CSV table of C-alpha atoms in Angstrom, one decimal:
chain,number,residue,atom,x,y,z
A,21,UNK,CA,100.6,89.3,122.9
A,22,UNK,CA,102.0,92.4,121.6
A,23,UNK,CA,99.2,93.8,118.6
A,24,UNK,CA,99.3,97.4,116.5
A,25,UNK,CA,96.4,98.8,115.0
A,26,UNK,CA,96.5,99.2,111.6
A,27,UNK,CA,94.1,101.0,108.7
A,28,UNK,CA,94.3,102.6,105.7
A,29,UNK,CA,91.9,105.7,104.8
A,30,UNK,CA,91.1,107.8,102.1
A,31,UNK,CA,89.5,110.8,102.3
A,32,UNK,CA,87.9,110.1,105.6
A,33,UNK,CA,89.6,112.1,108.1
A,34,UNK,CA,87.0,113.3,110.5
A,35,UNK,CA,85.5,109.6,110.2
A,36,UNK,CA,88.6,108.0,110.1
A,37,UNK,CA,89.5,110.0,114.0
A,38,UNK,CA,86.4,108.6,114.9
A,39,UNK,CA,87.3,105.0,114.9
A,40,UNK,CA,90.8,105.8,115.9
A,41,UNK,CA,89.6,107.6,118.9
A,42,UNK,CA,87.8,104.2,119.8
A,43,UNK,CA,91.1,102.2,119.4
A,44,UNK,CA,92.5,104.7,121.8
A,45,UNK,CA,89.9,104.8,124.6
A,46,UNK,CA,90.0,101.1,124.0
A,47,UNK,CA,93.7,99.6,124.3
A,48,UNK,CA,96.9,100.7,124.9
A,49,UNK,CA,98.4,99.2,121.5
A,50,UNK,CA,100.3,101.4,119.0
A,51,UNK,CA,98.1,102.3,115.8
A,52,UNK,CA,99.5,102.8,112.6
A,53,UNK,CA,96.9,104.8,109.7
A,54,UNK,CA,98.2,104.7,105.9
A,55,UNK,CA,96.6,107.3,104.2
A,56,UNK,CA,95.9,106.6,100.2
A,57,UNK,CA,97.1,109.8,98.9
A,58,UNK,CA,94.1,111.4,99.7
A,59,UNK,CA,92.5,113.4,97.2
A,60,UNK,CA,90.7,116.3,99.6
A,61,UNK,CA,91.7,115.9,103.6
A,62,UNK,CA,88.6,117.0,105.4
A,63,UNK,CA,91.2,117.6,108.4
A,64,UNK,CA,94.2,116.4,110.4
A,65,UNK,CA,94.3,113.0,111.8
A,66,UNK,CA,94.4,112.9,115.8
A,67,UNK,CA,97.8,114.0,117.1
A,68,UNK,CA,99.0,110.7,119.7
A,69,UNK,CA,102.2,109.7,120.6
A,70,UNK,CA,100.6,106.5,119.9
A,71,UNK,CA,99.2,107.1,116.6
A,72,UNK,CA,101.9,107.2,113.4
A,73,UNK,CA,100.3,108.1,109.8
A,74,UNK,CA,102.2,107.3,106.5
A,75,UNK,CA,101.5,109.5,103.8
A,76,UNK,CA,101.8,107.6,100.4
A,77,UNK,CA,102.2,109.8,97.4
A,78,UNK,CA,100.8,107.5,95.2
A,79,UNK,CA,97.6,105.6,95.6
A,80,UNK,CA,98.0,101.8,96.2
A,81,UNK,CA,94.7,100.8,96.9
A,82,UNK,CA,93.1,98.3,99.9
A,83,UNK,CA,94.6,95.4,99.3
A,84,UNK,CA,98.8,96.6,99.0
A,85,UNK,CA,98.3,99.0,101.7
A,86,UNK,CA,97.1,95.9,104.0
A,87,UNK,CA,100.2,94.0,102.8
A,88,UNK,CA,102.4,97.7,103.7
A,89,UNK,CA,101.1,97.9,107.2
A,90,UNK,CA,102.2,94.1,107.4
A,91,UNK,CA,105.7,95.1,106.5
A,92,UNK,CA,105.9,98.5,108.6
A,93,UNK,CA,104.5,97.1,111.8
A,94,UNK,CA,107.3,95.8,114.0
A,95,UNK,CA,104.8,93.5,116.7
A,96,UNK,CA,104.1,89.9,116.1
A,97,UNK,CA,100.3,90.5,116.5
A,98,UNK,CA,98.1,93.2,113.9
A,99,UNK,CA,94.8,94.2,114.2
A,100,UNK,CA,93.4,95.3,110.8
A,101,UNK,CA,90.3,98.0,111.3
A,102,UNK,CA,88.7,100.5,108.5
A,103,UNK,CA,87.1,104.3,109.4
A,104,UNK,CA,84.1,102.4,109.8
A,105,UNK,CA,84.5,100.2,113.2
A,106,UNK,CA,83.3,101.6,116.5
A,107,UNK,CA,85.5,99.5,118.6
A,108,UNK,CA,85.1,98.8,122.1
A,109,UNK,CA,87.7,97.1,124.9
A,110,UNK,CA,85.3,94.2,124.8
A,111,UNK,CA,85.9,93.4,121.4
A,112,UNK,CA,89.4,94.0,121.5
A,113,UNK,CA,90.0,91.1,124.5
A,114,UNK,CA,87.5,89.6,122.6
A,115,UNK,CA,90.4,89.5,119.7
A,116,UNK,CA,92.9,88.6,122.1
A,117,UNK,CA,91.4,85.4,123.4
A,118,UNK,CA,90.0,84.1,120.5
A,119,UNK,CA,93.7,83.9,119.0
A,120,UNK,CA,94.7,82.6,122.3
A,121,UNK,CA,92.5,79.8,121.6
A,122,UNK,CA,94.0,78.9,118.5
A,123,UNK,CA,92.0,80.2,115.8
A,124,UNK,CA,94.2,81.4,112.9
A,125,UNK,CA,92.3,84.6,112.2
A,126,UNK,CA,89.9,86.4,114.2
A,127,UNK,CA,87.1,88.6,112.8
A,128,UNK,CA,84.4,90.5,114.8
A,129,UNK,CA,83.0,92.1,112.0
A,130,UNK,CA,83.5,90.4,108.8
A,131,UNK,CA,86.7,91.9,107.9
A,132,UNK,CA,86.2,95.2,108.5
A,133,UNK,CA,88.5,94.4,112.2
A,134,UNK,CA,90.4,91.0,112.1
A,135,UNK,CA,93.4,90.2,113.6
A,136,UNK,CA,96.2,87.4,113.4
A,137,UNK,CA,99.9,87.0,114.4
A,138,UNK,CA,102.3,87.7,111.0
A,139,UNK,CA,103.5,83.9,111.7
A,140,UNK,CA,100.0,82.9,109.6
A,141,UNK,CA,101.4,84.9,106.5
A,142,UNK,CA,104.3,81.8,106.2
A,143,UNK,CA,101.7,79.8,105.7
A,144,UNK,CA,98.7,81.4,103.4
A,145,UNK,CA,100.9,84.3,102.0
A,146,UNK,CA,100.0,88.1,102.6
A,147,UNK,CA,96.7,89.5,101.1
A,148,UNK,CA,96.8,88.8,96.6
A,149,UNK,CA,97.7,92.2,95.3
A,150,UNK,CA,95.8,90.4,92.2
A,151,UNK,CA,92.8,92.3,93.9
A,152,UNK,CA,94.1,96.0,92.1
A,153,UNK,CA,91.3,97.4,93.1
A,154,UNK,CA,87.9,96.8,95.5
A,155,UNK,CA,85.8,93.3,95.5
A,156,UNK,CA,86.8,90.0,96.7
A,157,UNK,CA,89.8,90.1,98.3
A,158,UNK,CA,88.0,89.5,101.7
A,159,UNK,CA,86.4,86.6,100.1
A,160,UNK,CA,90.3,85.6,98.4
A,161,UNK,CA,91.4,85.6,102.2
A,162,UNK,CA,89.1,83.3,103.9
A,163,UNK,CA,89.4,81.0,101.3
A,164,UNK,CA,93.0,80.7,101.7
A,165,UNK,CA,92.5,79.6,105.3
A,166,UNK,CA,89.8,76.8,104.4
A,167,UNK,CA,92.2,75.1,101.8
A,168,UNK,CA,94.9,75.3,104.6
A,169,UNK,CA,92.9,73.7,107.2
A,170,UNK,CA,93.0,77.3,109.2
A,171,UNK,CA,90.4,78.1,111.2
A,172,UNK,CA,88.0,81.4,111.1
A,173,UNK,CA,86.5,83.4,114.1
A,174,UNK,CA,83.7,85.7,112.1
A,175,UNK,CA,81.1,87.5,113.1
A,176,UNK,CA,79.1,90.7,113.4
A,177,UNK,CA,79.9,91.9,117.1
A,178,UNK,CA,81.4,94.9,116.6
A,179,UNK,CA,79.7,98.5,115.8
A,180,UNK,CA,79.9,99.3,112.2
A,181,UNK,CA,79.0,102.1,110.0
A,182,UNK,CA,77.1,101.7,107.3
A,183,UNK,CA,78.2,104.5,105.0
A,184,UNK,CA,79.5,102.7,101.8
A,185,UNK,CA,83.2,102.2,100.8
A,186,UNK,CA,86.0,104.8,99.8
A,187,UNK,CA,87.0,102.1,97.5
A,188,UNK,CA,84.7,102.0,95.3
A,189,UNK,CA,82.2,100.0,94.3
A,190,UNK,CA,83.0,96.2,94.1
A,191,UNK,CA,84.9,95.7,90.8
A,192,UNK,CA,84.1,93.4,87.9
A,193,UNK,CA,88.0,93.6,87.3
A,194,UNK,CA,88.3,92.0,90.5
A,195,UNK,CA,85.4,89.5,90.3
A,196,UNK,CA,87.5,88.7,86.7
A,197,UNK,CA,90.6,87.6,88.7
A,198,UNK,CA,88.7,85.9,91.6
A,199,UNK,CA,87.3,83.8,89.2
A,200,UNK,CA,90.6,83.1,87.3
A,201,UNK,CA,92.2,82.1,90.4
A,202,UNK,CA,89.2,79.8,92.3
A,203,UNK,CA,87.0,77.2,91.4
A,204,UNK,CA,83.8,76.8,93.5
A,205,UNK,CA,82.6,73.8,93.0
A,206,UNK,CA,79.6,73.4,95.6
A,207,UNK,CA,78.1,70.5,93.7
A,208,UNK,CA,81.5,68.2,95.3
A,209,UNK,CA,81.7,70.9,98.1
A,210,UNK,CA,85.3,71.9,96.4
A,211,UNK,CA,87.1,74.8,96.6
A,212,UNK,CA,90.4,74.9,94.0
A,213,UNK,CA,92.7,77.4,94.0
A,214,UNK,CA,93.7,77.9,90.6
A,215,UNK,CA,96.5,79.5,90.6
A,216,UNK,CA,99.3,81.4,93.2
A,217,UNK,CA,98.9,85.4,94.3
A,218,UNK,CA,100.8,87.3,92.0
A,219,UNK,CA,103.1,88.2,94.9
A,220,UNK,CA,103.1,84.9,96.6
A,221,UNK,CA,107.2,85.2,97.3
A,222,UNK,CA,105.6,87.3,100.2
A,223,UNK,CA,105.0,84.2,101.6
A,224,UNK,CA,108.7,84.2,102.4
A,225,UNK,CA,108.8,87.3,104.6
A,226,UNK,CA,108.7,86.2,107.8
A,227,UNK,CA,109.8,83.0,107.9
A,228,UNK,CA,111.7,82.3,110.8
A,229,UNK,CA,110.9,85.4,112.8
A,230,UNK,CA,107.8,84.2,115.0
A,231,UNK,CA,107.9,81.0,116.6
A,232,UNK,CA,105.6,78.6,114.9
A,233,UNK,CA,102.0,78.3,115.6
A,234,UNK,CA,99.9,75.3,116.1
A,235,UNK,CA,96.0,76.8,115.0
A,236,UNK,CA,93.1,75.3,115.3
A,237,UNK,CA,91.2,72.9,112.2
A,238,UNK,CA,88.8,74.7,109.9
A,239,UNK,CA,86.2,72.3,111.5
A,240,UNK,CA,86.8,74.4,114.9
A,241,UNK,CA,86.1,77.8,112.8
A,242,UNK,CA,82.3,79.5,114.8
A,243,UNK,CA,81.2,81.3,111.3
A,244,UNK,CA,78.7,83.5,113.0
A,245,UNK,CA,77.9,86.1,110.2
A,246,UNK,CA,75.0,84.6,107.8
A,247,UNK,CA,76.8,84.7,104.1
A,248,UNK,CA,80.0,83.3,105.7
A,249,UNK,CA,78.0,80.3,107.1
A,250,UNK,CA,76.2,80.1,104.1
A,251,UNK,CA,79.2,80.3,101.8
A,252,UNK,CA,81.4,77.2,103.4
A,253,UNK,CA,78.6,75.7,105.1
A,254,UNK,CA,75.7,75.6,103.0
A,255,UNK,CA,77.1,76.1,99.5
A,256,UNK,CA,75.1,79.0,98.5
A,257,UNK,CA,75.5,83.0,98.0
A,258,UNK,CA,78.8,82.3,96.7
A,259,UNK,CA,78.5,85.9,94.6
A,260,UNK,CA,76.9,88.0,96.7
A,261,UNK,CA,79.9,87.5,100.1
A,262,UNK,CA,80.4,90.8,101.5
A,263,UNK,CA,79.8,92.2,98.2
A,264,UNK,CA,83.7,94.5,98.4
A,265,UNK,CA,82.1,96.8,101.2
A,266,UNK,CA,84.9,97.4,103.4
């Protein structure tokens, strides 16, 4: 399994070096940082021959830099990290065999680090670019696996800083579109997608290039964090998942 490490960052530097630093002490994969037009650089980002940084001049926000570093990163296999995540080698081959296994997405702290092969984009499409701005789009995600029969590694194994969000605060604009595009019906345990990502010809991208995958049911998913069991499990805290702080 060939993975790259991938984040975007704004602002962040110093804390942004301190999670790549981790990646580096704990694989030997290639990491790729996107940097949101940053609006004051507290410094340089580490200097690695196995560490590339894209510069956008515009900023795109979470969501369509995830969906860039999908498009730029040339292995089957992509880890997706923030400045926050502490990561150690344990977590990493933690990642590895979890996918082994067959799960369809594997996330070892919410999804502030998941990771998946790009063959899983031909089935659920790439990350809604709907979600313009913070809030949801986690949520978005996950769903899109449980209506595909997908299943979800989740948990909270993985070192995290709580420091807030560069992105902002979770957005009603985005709650507006999440709720334009699902219906959560927990009274006949329904979730309805309403109506396709506004780039769902994404969907299309790499069709072909991976070998096909056989994953894993949604009934083998281990949904170890609390508001994710509680959310497909139990029916409840629909509105308060993850609350956009990634």
């Amino acid at each position: 399994m060939n993975f790259t490490i991938t984040f975007p960052c704004r602002n962040r530097v110093n804390m942004a070096n301190e999670a790549i630093q981790t990646f580096l002490d704990s694989c030997d994969y290639p990491i790729l940082i996107i940097d949101d037009n940053s609006d004051s650089p507290d410094g340089e980002y580490i200097k690695s021959d196995r560490v590339n940084v894209i510069y956008n001049n515009h900023k795109s926000g979470l969501v369509s830099m995830w969906n860039q570093a999908l498009k730029e990163i040339n292995t089957e296999y992509v880890i997706i990290g923030c400045d926050k995540i502490r990561v150690t080698s344990t977590d990493i081959t933690r990642i590895e065999n979890k996918l082994k296994e067959g799960y369809s997405c594997v996330a070892t702290y919410l999804l502030g680090i998941f990771g998946f092969s790009k063959e899983l984009t031909t089935r659920i499409g790439f990350f809604d670019e709907g979600y313009e701005v913070n809030g949801f789009e986690d949520t978005d995600w996950m769903n899109k696996l449980f209506i595909n029969d997908l299943s979800l590694y989740i948990s909270k194994e993985t070192e995290y800083l709580d420091t807030g969000t560069s992105w902002g605060p979770a957005n009603t604009k985005n709650h507006q579109y999440y709720n334009s595009k699902w219906n959560e019906d927990f009274v006949n345990n329904q979730i309805t997608q309403l109506k396709k990502d506004v780039n769902y010809e994404d969907i299309n991208t790499f069709k072909g290039t991976y070998q096909n995958k056989t994953y894993l049911g949604w009934g083998s998913s281990e949904l170890k964090a609390e508001n994710i069991n509680n959310y497909y499990n139990n029916k409840k805290g629909v509105k308060n998942i993850l609350n956009g702080n990634l």
